[in-house]
Short mmCIF file of C-alpha atoms in Angstrom, two decimals:
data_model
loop_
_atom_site.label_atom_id
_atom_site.label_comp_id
_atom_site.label_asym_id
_atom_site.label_seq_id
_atom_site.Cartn_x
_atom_site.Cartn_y
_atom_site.Cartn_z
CA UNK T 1 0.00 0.00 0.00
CA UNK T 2 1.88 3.25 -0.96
CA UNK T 3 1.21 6.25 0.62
CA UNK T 4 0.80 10.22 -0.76
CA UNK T 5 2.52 13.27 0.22
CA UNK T 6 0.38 15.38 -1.52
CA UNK T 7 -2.93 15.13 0.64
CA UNK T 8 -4.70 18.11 1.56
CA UNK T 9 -6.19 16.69 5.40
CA UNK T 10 -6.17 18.32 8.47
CA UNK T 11 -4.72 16.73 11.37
CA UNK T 12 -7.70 14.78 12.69
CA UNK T 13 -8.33 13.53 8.76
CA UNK T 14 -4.25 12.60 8.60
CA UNK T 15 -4.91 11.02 12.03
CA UNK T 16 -7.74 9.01 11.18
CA UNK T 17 -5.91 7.64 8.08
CA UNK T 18 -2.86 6.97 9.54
CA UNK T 19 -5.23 5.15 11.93
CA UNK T 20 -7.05 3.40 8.93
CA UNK T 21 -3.76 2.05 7.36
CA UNK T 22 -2.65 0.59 10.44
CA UNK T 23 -5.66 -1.71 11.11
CA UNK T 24 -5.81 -2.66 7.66
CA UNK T 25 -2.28 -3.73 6.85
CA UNK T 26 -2.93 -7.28 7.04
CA UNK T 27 -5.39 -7.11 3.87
CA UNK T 28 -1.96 -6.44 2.20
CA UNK T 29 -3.18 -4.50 -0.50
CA UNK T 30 -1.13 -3.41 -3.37
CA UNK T 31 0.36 -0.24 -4.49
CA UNK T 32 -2.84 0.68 -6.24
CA UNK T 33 -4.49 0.86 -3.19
CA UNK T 34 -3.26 3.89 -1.59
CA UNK T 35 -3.95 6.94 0.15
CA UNK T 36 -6.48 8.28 -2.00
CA UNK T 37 -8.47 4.52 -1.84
CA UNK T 38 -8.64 4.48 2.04
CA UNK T 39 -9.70 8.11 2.18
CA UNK T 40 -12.74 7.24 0.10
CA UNK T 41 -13.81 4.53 2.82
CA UNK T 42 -13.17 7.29 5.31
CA UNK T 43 -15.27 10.14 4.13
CA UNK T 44 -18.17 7.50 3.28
CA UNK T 45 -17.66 7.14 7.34
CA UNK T 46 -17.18 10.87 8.33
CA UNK T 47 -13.94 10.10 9.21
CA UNK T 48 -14.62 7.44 11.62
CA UNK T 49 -11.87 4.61 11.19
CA UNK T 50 -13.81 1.99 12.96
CA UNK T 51 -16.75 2.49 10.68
CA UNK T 52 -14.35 2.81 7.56
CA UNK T 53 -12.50 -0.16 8.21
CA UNK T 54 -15.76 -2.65 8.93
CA UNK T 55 -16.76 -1.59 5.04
CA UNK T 56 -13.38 -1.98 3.71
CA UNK T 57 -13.21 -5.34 4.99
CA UNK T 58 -16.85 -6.60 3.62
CA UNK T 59 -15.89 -5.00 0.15
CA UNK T 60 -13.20 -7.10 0.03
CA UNK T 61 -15.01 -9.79 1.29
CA UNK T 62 -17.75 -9.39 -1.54
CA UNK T 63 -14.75 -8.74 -4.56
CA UNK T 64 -13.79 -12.47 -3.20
CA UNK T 65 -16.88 -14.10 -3.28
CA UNK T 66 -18.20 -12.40 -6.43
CA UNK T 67 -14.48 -13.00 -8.23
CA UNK T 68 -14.14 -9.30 -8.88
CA UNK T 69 -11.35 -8.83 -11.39
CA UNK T 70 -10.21 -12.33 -10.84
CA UNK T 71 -7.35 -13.59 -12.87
CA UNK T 72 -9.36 -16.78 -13.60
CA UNK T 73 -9.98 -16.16 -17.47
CA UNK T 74 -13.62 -15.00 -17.48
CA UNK T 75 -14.49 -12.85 -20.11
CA UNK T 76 -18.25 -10.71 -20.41
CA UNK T 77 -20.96 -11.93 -22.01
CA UNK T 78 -20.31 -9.97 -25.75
CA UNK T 79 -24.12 -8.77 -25.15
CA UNK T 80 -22.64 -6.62 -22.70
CA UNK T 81 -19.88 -5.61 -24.22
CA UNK T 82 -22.05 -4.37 -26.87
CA UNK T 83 -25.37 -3.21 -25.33
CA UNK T 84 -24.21 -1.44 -21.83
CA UNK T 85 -22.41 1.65 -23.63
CA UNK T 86 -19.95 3.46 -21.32
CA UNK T 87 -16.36 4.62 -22.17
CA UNK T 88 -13.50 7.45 -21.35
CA UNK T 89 -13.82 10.01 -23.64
CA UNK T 90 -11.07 12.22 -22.13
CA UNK T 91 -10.43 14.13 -19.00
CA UNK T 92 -11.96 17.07 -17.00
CA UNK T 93 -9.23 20.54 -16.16
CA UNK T 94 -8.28 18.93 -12.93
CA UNK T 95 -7.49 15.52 -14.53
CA UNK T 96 -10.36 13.16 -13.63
CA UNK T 97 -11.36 10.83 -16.09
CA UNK T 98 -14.41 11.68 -18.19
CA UNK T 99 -17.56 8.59 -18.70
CA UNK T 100 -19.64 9.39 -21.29
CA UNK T 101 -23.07 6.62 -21.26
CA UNK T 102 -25.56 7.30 -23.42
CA UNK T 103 -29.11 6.08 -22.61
CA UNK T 104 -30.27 5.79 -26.51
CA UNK T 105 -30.64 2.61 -27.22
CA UNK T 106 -30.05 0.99 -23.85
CA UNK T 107 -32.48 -2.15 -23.27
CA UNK T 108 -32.56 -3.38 -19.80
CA UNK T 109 -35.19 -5.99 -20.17
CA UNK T 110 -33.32 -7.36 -23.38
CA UNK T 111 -30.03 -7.46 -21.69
CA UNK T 112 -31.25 -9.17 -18.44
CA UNK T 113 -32.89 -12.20 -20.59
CA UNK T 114 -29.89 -12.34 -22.52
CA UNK T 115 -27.18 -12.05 -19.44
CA UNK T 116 -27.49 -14.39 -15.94
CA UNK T 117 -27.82 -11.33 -13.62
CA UNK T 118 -24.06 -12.35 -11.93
CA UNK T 119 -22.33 -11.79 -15.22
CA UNK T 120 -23.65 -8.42 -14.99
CA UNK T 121 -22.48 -7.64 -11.22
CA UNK T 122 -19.54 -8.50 -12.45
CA UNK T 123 -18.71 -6.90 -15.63
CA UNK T 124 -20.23 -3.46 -14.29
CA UNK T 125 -16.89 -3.77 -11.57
CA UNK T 126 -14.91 -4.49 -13.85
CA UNK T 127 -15.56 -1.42 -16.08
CA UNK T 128 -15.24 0.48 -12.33
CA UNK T 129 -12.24 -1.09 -11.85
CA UNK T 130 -10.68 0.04 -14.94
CA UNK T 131 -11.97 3.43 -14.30
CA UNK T 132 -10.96 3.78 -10.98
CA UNK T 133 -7.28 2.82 -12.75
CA UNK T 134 -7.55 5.59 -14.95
CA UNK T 135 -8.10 7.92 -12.09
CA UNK T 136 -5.36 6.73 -9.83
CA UNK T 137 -3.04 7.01 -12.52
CA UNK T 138 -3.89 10.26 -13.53
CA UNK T 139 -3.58 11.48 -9.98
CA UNK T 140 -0.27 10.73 -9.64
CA UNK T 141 0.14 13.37 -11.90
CA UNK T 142 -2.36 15.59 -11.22
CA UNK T 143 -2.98 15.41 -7.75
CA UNK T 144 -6.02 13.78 -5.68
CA UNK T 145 -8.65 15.79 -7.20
CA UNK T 146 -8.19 13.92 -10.13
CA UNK T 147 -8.56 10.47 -8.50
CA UNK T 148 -12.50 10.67 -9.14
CA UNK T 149 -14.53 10.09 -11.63
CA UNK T 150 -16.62 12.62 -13.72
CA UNK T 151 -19.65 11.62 -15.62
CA UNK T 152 -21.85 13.18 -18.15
CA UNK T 153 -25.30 10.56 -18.56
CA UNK T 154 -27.15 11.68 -21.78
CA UNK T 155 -30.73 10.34 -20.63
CA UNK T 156 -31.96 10.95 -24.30
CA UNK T 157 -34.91 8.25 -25.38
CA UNK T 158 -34.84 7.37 -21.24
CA UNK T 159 -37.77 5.30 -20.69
CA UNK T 160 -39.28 4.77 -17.51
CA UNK T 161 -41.18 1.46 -17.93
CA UNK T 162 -38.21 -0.76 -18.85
CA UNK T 163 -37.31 -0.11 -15.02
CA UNK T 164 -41.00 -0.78 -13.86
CA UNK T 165 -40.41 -4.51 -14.60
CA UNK T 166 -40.08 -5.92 -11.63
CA UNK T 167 -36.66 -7.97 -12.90
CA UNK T 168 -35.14 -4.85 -14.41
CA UNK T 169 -36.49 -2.85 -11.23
CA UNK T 170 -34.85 -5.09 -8.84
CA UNK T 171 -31.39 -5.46 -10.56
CA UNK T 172 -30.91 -1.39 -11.05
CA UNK T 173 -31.62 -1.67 -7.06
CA UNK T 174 -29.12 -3.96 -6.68
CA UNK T 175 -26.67 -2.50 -9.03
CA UNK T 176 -26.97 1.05 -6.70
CA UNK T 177 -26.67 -0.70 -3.52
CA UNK T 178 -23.23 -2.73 -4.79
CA UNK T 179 -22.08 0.62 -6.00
CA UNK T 180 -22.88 2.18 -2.62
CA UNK T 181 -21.09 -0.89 -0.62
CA UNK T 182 -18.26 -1.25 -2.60
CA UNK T 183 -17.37 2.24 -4.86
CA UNK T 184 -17.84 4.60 -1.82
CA UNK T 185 -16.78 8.01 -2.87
CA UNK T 186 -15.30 7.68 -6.36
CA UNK T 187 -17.79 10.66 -8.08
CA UNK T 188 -16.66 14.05 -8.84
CA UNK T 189 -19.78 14.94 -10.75
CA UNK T 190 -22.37 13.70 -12.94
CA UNK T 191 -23.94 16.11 -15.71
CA UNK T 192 -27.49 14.41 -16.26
CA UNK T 193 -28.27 16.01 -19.57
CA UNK T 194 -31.36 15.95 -21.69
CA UNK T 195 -33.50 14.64 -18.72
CA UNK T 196 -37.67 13.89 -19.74
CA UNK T 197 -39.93 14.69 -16.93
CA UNK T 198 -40.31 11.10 -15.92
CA UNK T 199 -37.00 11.26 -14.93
CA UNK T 200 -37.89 13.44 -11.87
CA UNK T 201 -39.91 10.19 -10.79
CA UNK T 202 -37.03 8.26 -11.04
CA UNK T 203 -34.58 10.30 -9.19
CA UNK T 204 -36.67 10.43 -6.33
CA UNK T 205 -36.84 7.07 -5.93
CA UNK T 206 -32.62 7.37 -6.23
CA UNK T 207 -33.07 8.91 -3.14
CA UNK T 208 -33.98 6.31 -1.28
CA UNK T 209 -31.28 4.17 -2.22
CA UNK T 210 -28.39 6.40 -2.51
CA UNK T 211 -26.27 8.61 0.05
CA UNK T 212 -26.57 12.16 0.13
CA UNK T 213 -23.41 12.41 -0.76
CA UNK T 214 -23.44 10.35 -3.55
CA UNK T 215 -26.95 12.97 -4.82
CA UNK T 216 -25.51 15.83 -4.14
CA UNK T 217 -22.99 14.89 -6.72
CA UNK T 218 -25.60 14.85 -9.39
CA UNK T 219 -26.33 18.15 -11.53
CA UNK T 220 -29.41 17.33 -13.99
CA UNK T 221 -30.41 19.31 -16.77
CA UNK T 222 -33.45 18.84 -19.06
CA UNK T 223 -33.24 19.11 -22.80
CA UNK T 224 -32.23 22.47 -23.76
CA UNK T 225 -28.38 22.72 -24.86
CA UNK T 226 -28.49 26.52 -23.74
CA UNK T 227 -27.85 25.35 -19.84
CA UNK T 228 -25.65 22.00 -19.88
CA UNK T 229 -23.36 22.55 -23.01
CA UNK T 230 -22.28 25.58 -20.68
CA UNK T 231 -21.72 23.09 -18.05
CA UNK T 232 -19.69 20.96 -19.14
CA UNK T 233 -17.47 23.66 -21.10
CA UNK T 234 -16.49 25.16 -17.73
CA UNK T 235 -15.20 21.94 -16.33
CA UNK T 236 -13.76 19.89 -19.46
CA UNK T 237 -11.91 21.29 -22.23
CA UNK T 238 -13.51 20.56 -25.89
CA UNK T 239 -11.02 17.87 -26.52
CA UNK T 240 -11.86 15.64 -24.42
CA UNK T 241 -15.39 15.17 -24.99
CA UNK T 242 -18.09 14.06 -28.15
CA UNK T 243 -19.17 16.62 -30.66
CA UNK T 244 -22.35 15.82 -29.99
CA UNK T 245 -22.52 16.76 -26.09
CA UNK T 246 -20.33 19.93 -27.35
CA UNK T 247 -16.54 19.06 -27.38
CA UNK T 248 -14.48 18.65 -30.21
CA UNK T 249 -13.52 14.78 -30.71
CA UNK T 250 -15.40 12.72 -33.61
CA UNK T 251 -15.31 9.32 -34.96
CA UNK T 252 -12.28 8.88 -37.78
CA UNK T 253 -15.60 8.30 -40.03
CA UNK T 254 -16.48 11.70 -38.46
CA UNK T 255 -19.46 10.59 -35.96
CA UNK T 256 -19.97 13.19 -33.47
CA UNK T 257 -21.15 10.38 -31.42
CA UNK T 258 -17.14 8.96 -30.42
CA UNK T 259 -18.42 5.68 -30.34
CA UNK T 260 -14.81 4.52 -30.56
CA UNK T 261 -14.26 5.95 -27.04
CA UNK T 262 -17.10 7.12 -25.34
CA UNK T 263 -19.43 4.13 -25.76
CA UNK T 264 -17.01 1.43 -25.89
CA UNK T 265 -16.10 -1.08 -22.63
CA UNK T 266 -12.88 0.40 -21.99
CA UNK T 267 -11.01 -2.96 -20.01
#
């Protein structure tokens, strides 16, 4: 576990990590798990070490038992590889890595008959995983603020009654709570852009699921260009994001989309 000099913590936060690192040293985590990755367990706990360590632990527990990013040669369903769009466009100006997913086109009810509902925990952790990479890496250059994630969700053609089957309405509850459990802290921001009014049904229901902190991170905008395009041109530069959300970068065929990238499984 390697450790950062370039933390920005009072002395009760530096305390409480110091603290952290000590009672989990037997997990004997890797370099990739450093500062930055126990201070996400921490602020999900207010700081509380205890309480941070106790949900370290059962992550790691469930990574185990689930096989998360196992080296045992299992590869996604290609269903999911093609139907769950997500994928790094670029980065924001402090250096976080930018997920662009696109709701057009996205059939929950078609991928859960097509996809045993385990194959799908775990190929949503991996993409995570590979995310969360990203991020670390780029903080080591940038600096901590860079070691989250920033996503812009284009809720275009959203539809409400896929998630009303009880199936599809169960797994998405599942889905939030594993995020919740085991991806504590890892959002800078998410840009909801081109949200229907159904949507506003939907969030609310979010609520119940997911932390405060977790929805306070959310910024949703409905379908009118003239408020989000500003958005997200304050906080990442126009080449690192689709044409068609505003940036700069197109296909090589010269689809604004970035369907190369930005929809495209990125492990």
């Amino acid at each position: 576990m390697s450790r950062r000099t370039d933390l920005d913590l009072s002395d009760d936060q530096r305390f409480a990590l110091m603290k952290l690192r000590r009672s989990v040293a037997d997990l004997k985590l890797d370099e990739k798990y450093d500062d930055c990755f126990l201070l996400r367990w921490l602020e999900a706990r207010n700081f509380d070490p205890k309480l941070a360590e106790d949900m370290l632990r059962t992550s790691m527990q469930w990574r185990e038992e689930w096989s998360i990013n196992k080296d045992d040669g299992w590869q996604p369903p290609q269903v999911l590889v093609d139907y769950m769009p997500s994928g790094i466009s670029g980065y924001d100006k402090e250096g976080s890595p930018v997920v662009v997913l696109p709701f057009a086109g996205f059939d929950v009810c078609g991928l859960l008959k097509s996809a045993p509902p385990k194959d799908m925990v775990r190929f949503l952790a991996q993409k995570l995983d590979s995310y969360l990479e990203v991020a670390r890496q780029s903080s080591l250059k940038h600096g901590p603020k860079a070691s989250q994630v920033c996503c812009i969700v284009d809720l275009t053609d959203f539809n409400l009654r896929q998630f009303t089957w009880k199936p599809a309405a169960e797994m998405t509850i599942n889905l939030l709570q594993m995020y919740e459990a085991n991806y504590p802290e890892i959002l800078k921001a998410c840009h909801a852009i081109n949200a229907p009014k159904v949507f506003t049904f939907a969030f609310n229901i979010l609520k119940n699921i997911l932390t405060g902190n977790t929805m306070s991170k959310f910024i949703i905008y409905k379908a009118d260009p003239s408020k989000w395009m500003p958005a997200l041109a304050n906080s990442i530069d126009s080449d690192q994001y689709p044409a068609y959300l505003g940036g700069n970068l197109r296909d090589p065929d010269g689809n604004p989309r970035y369907i190369t990238k930005a929809s495209r499984n990125t492990s």
